[in-house]
Coordinates of C-alpha atoms in Angstrom, one line a residue:
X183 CA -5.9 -0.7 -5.7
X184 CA -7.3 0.8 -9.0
X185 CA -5.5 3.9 -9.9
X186 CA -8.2 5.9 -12.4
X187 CA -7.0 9.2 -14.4
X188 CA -9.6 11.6 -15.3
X189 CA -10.1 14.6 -18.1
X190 CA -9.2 12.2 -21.2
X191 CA -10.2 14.1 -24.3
X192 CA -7.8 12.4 -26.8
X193 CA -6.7 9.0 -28.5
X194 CA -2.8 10.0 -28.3
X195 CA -3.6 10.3 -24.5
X196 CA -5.8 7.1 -24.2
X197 CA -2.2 5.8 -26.2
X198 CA -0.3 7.0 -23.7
X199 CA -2.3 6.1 -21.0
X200 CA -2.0 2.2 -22.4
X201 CA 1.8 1.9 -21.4
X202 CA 1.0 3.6 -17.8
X203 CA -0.1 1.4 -14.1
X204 CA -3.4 3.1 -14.8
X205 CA -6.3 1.0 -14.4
X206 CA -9.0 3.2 -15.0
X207 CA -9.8 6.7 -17.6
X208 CA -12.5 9.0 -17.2
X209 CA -14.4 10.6 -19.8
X210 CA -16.4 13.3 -19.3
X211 CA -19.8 13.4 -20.9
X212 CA -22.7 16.1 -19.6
X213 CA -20.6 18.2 -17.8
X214 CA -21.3 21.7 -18.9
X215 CA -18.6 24.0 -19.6
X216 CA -16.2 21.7 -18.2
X217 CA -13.0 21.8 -19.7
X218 CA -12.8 18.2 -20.8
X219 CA -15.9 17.8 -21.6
X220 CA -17.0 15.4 -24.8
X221 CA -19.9 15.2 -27.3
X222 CA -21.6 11.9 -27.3
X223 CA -19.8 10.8 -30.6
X224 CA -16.4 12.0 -29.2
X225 CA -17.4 9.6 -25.9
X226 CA -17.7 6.8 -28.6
X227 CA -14.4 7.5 -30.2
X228 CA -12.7 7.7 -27.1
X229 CA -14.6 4.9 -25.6
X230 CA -13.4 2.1 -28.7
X231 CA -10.4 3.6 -29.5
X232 CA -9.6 2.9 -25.1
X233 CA -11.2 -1.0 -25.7
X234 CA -9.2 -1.1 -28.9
X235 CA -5.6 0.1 -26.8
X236 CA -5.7 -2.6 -24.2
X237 CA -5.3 -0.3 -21.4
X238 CA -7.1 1.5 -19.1
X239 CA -11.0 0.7 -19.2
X240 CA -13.1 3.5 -19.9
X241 CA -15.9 5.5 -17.2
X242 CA -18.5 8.0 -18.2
X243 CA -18.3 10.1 -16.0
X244 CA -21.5 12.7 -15.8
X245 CA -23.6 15.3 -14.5
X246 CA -26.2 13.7 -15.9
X247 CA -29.5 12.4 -13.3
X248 CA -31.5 11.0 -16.3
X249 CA -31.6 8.0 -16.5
X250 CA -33.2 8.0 -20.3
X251 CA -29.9 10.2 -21.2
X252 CA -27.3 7.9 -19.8
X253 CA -28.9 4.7 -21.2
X254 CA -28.4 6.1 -24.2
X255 CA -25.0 7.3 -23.4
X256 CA -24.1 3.6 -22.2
X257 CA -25.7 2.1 -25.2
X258 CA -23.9 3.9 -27.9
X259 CA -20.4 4.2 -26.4
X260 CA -20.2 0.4 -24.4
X261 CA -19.0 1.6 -21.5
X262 CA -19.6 -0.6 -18.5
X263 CA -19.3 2.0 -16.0
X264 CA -20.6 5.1 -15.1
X265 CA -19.6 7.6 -12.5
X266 CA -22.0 10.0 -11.1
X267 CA -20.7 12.9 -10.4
X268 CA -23.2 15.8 -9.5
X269 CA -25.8 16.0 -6.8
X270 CA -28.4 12.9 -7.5
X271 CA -30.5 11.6 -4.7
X272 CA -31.0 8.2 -4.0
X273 CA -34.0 8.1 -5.8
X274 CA -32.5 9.1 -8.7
X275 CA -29.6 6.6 -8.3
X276 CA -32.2 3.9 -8.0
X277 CA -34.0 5.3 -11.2
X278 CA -30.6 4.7 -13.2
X279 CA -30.0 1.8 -11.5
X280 CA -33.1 0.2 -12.7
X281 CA -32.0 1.3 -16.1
X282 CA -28.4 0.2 -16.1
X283 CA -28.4 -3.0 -14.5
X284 CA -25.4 -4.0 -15.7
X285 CA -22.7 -1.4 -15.7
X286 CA -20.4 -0.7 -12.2
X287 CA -21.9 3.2 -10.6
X288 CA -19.6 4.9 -9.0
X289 CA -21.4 7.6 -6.5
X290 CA -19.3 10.4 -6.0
X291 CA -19.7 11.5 -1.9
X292 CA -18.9 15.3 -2.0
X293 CA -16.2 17.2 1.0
X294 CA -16.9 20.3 2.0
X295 CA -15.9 22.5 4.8
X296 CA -14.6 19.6 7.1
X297 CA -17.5 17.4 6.2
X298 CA -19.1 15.0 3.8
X299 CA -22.2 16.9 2.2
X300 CA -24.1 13.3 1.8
X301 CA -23.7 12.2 4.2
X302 CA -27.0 11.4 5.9
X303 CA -27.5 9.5 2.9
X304 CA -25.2 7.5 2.1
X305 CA -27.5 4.1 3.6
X306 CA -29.9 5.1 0.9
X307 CA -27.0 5.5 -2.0
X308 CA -25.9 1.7 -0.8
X309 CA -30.0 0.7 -1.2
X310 CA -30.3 2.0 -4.5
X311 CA -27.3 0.2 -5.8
X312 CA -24.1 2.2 -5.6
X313 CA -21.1 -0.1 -6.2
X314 CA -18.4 2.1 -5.2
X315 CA -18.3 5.4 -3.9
X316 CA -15.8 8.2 -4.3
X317 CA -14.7 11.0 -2.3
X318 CA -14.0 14.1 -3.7
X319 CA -13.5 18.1 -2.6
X320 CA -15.2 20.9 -3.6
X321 CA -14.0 23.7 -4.4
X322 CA -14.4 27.1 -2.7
X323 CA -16.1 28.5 -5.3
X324 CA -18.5 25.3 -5.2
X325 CA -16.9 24.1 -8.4
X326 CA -16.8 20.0 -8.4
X327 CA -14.6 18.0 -10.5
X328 CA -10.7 18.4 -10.8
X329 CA -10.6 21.0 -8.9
X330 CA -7.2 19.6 -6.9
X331 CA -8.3 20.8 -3.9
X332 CA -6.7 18.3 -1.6
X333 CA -9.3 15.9 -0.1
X334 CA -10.0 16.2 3.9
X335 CA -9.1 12.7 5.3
X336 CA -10.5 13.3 8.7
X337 CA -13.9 13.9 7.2
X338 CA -14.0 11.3 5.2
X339 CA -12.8 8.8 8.3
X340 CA -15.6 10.0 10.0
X341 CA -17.9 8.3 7.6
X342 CA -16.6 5.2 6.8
X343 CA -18.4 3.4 9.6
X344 CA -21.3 4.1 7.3
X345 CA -19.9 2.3 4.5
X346 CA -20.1 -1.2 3.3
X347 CA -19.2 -0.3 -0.6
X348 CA -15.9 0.3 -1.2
X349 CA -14.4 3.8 -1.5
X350 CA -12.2 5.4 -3.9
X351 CA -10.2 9.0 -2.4
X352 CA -9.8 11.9 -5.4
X353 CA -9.2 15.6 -4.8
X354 CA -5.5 16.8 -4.7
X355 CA -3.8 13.4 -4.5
X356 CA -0.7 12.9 -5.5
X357 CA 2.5 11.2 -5.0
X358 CA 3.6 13.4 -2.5
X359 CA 0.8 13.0 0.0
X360 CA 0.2 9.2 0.5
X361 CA 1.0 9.6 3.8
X362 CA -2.1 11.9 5.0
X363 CA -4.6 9.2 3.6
X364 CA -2.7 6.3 5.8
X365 CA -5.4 5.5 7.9
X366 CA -8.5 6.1 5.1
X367 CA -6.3 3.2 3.0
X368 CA -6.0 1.2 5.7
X369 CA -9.8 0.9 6.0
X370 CA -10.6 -2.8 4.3
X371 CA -13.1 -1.0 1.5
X372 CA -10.3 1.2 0.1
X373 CA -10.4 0.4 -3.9
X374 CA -8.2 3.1 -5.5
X375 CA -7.7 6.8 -6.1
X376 CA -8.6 9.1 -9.1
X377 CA -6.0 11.9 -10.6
X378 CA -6.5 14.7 -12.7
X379 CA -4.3 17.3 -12.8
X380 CA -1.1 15.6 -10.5
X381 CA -0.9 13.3 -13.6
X382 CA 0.0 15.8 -15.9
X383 CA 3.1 18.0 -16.8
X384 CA 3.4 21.5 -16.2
X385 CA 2.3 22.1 -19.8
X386 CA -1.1 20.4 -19.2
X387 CA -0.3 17.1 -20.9
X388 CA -0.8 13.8 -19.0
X389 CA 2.7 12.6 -17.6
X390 CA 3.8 9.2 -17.6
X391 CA 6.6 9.5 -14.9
X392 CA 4.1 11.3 -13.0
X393 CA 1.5 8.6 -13.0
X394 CA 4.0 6.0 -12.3
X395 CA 5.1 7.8 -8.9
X396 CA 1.8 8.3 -7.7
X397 CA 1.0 4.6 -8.5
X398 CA 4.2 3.4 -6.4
X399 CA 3.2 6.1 -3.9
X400 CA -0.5 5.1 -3.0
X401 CA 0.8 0.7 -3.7
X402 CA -0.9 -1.2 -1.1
X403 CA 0.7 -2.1 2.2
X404 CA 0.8 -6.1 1.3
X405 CA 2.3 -5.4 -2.3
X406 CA 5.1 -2.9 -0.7
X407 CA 7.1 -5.0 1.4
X408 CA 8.6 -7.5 -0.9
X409 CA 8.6 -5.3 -4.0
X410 CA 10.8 -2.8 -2.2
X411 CA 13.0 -5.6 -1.7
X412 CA 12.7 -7.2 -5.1
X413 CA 13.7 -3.8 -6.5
X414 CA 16.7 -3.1 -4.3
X415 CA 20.1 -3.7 -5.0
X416 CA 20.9 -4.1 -1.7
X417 CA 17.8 -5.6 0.2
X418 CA 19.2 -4.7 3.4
X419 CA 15.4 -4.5 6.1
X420 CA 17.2 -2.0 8.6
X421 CA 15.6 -2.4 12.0
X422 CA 15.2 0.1 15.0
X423 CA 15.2 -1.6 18.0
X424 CA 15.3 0.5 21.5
X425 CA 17.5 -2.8 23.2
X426 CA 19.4 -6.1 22.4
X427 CA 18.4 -9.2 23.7
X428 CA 21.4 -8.7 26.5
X429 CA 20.1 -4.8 27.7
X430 CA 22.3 -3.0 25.8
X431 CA 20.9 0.4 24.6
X432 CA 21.0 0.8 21.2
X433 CA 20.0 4.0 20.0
X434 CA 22.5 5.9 22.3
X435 CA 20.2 9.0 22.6
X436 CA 19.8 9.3 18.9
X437 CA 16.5 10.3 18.0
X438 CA 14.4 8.0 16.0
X439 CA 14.6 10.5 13.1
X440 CA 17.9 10.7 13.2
X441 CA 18.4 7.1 12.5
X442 CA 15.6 7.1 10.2
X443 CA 17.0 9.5 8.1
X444 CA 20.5 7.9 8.2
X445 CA 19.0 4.4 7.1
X446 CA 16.9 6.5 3.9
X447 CA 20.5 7.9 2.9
X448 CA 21.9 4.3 2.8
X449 CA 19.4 3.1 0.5
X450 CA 17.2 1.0 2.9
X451 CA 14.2 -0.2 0.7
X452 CA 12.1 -1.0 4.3
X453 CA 12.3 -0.5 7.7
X454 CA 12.0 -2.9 10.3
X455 CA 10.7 -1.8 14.0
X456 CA 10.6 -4.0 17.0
X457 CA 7.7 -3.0 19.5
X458 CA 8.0 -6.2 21.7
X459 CA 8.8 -5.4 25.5
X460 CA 11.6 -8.0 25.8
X461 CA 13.4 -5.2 23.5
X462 CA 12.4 -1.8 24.8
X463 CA 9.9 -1.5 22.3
X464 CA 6.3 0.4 22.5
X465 CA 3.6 1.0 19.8
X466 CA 4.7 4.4 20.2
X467 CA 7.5 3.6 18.3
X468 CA 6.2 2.5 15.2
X469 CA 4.2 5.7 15.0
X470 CA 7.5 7.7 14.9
X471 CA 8.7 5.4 12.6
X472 CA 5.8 5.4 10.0
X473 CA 5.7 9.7 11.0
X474 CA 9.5 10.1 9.7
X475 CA 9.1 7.4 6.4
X476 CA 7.5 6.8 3.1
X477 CA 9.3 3.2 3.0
X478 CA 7.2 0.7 3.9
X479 CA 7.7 -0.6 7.7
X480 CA 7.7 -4.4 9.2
X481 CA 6.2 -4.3 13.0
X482 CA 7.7 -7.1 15.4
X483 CA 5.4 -8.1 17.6
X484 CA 3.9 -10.9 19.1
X485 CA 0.9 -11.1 17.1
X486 CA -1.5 -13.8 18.2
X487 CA -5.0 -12.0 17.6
X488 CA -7.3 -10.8 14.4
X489 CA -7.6 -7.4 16.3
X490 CA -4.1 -6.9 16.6
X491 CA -3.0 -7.0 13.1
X492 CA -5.7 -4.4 12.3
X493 CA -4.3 -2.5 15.1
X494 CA -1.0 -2.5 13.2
X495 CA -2.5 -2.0 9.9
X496 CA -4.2 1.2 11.2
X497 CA -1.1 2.7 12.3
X498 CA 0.6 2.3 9.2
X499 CA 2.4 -1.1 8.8
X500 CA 3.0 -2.6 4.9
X501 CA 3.9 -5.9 7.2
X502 CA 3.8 -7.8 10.6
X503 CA 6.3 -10.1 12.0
X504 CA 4.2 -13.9 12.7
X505 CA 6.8 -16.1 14.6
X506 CA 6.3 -19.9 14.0
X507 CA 8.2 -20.9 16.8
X508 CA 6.0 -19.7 19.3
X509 CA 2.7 -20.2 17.9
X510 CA 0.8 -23.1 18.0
X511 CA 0.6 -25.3 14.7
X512 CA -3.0 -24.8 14.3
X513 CA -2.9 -20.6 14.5
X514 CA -0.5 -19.9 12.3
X515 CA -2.5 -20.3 8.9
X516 CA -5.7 -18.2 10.2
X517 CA -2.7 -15.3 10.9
X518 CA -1.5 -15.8 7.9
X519 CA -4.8 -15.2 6.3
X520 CA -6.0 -12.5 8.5
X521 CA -3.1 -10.4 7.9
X522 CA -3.7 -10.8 4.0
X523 CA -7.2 -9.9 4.4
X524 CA -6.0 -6.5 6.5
X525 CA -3.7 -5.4 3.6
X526 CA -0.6 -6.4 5.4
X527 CA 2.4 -8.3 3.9
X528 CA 2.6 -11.6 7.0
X529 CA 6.6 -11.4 7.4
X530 CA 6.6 -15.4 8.7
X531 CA 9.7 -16.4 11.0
X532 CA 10.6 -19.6 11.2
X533 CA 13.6 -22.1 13.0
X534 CA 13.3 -25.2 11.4
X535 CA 11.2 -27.6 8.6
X536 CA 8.7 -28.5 10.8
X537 CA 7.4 -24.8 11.5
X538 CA 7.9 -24.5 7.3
X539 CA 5.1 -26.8 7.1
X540 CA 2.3 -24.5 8.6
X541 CA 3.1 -22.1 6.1
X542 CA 0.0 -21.5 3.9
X543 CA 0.0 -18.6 1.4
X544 CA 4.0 -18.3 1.0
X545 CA 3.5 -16.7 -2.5
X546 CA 1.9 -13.7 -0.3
X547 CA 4.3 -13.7 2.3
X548 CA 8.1 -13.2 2.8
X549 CA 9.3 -16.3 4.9
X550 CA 12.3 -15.7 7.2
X551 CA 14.7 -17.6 8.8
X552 CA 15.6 -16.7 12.0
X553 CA 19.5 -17.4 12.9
X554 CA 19.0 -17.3 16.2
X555 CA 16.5 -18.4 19.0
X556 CA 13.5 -15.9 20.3
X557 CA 12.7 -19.1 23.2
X558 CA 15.9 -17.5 24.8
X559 CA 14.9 -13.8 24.0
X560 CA 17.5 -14.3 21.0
X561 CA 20.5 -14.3 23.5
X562 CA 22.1 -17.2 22.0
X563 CA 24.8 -17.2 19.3
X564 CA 23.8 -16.9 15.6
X565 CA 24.0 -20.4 13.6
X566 CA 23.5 -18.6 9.5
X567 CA 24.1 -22.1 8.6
X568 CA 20.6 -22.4 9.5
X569 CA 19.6 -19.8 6.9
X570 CA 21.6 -22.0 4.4
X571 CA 20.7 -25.2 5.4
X572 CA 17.0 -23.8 5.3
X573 CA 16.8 -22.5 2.0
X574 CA 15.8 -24.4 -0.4
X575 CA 12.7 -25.6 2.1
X576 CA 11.7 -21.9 2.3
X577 CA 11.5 -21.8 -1.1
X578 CA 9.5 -24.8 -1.4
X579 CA 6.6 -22.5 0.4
X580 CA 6.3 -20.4 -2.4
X581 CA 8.0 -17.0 -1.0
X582 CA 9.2 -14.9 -3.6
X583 CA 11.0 -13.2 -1.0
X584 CA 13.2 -15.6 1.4
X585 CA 14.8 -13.3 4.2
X586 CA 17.7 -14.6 6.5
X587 CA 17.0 -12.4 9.8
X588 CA 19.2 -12.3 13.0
X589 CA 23.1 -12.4 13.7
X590 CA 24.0 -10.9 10.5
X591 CA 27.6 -8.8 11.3
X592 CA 29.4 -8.4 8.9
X593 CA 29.0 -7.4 5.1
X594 CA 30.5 -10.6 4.4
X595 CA 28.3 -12.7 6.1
X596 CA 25.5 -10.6 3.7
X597 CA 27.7 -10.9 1.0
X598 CA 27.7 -15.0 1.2
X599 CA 23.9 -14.7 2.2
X600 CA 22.7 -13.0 -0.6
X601 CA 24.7 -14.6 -3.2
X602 CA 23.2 -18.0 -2.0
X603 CA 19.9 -17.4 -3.3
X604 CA 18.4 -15.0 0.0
X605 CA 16.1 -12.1 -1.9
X606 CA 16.7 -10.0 1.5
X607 CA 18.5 -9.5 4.8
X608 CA 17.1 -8.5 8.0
X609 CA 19.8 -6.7 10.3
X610 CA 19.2 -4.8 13.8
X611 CA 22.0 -4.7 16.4
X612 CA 24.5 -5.1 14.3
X613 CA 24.0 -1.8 12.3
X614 CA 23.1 0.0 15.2
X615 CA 26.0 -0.8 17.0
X616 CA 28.2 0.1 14.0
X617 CA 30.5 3.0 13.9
X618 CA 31.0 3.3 10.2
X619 CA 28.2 2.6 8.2
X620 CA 28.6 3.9 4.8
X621 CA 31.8 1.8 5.3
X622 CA 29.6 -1.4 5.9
X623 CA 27.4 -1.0 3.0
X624 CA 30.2 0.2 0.6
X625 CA 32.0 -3.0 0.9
X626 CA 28.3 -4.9 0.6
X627 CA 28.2 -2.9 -2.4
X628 CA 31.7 -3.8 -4.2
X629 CA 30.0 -7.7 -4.1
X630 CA 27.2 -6.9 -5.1
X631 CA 26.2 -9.7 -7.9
X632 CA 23.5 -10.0 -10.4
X633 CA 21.5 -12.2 -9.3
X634 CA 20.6 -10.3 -6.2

């Protein structure tokens, strides 16, 4: 995901800027009247002094149809890409095309009123030679450009069968508001976002902080799951799960909610939720969960089919549980793949060396060892030697992010877990069934060691 800031009118900002996750800065050029508007030898200024920082890369973005103009724009300042911002039809897309064969255009598709204004047109955009295309509102007042009026994802869903570019979202986004885009990010073609004024302080000036939680906000689905547990102090994945493998009802009548909210206050960095039948589960449960959070969710499933993981993508999964055991040797790796390919972080579960083999991909993936047996619905007694015994094999995949999943009960089983070399811990029934919670992860948290 490419995370672009726009309005740039300064070297201290392009300075700034440089220390920032920001991949991308806009500077305006032929934009009349707007307020960050540059002359061309301000755009060449700004455009070195950008190269010179080592950070973000430079746009042009432009008004501007003319394809005479912006050659020379592109010429004099080096920019490689251009983002066309006004009203230009395809033909005078192709027309700049034809005269800037080499820079990446960006076609901005305009939302108005529930609907995207090109939309009829957006085939011909593609045949001229758009690369990428970004959404953006306008305003009331027909104003386009920073305006931060938030961006209509249902309009722009409704045209993204159209699409075979990929998409950037602007208008209104911030770090607040991830959420609403879920599904538009989902969609394979989604390339980044563009910020304007949520980037910057109340003051006016462009915000650091700011930038950083928007870029944590909007990260992908794949690259949330194990960060959030690289980052955690205590990389506890606390699961919802409707029953345990013997019946037993385990939320008690507690809303989902409820238990969401109580797993956010302990400091979970992910959620786990188990849709699976043997369990109680239903899909309707992970869109409760993923309704009530902003942490990135695991889905446990039995996921044998391309058109499944999508499924899961689309409702707003960061990652989807693959079990080794009862998957043929042969399916695995395509699973592995697809689920990479669909933004989703594959959350591989595994019993033994043999199944560590089919692993393919384990820097991508967090590998997990289950301490129990899912052939007998996981009604067997947990073995966490097999977690230790296990280790340094899971390592040998890759993973950046061995889990030991299953049978955990007490904090001291975590305790000796995490302290021999496991980057996470994936517990269920036995936090659900606990009575005292805070008292569960307070005495995690007295052993807590430094190389967690």
């Amino acid at each position: 995901m490419r995370l672009k800031v726009c309005g740039v009118t300064g070297e201290d900002q392009l300075r700034l800027l440089a220390g920032a996750p920001v991949d991308l800065v806009g500077l305006w050029y032929g934009v009349p009247d707007g307020p960050a508007d540059l002359d061309l030898p301000e755009l060449v200024r700004l455009a070195e002094c950008a190269r010179s920082a080592g950070g973000p890369a430079p746009v042009l973005v432009t008004l501007l149809a003319d394809p005479a103009a912006l050659r020379e724009a592109v010429t004099a300042s080096g920019v490689s890409r251009v983002q066309l911002h006004g009203y230009a039809t395809p033909a005078q897309v192709a027309a700049i095309r034809a005269e800037l064969p080499g820079v990446e255009l960006l076609k901005v598709l305009h939302v108005r009123d529930g609907r995207v204004l090109e939309k009829p047109l957006i085939g011909a955009y593609e045949q001229a030679g758009v690369d990428v295309f970004l959404f953006d509102s306008v305003g009331a007042d027909g104003r386009i450009g920073s305006t931060g009026v938030p961006l209509d994802a249902d309009a722009v869903e409704a045209v993204l069968g159209r699409l075979t570019k990929p998409f950037m979202l602007a208008g209104g986004i911030s770090a607040v508001n991830s959420a609403a885009y879920r599904t538009v990010r989902s969609r394979p073609g989604f390339d980044g976002i563009d910020v304007d004024s949520a980037a910057r302080g109340p003051g006016g000036a462009f915000d650091t902080q700011r930038v950083e939680r928007i870029s944590s906000a909007w990260q992908p689905a794949a690259g949330a799951f194990p960060a959030a547990l690289l980052a955690a102090r205590l990389p506890v994945v606390m699961e919802l799960k409707a029953r345990s493998a013997h019946g037993e009802d385990l939320f008690r009548g507690r809303p989902v909610q409820e238990i969401v909210d109580r797993y956010t206050r302990l400091g979970a960095p992910a959620l786990s939720v188990v849709t699976g039948s043997w369990f109680g589960g239903t899909p309707a449960l992970l869109d409760e969960v993923v309704a009530a959070t902003e942490l990135p969710v695991l889905v446990k499933d039995f996921f044998t089919k391309d058109r499944q993981l999508a499924a899961a993508r689309a409702a707003g999964a960061a990652a989807v549980l693959l079990t080794a055991t009862v998957l043929p040797r042969g399916v695995l790796p395509g699973l592995i793949e697809s689920a990479l390919a669909h933004g989703l972080t594959p959350f591989v579960e595994v019993t033994d060396e043999r199944e560590l083999a089919t692993v393919v991909h384990g820097e991508s993936c967090v590998v997990a060892v289950n301490n129990k047996d899912i052939r007998q619905k996981e009604q067997d007694a947990p073995d966490l030697g097999r977690s230790l015994r296990l280790l340094p094999d899971v390592l040998a995949t890759g993973t950046r992010v061995p889990v030991s999943a299953s049978g955990i009960e007490t904090p001291q089983d975590a305790r000796g877990l995490l302290a021999a070399g496991y980057r996470g811990l994936l517990i269920g029934t036995g936090l659900l069934r606990h009575p005292d919670l805070d008292g569960w992860f307070g005495e995690l948290g007295e052993g807590a060691v430094a190389t967690w």
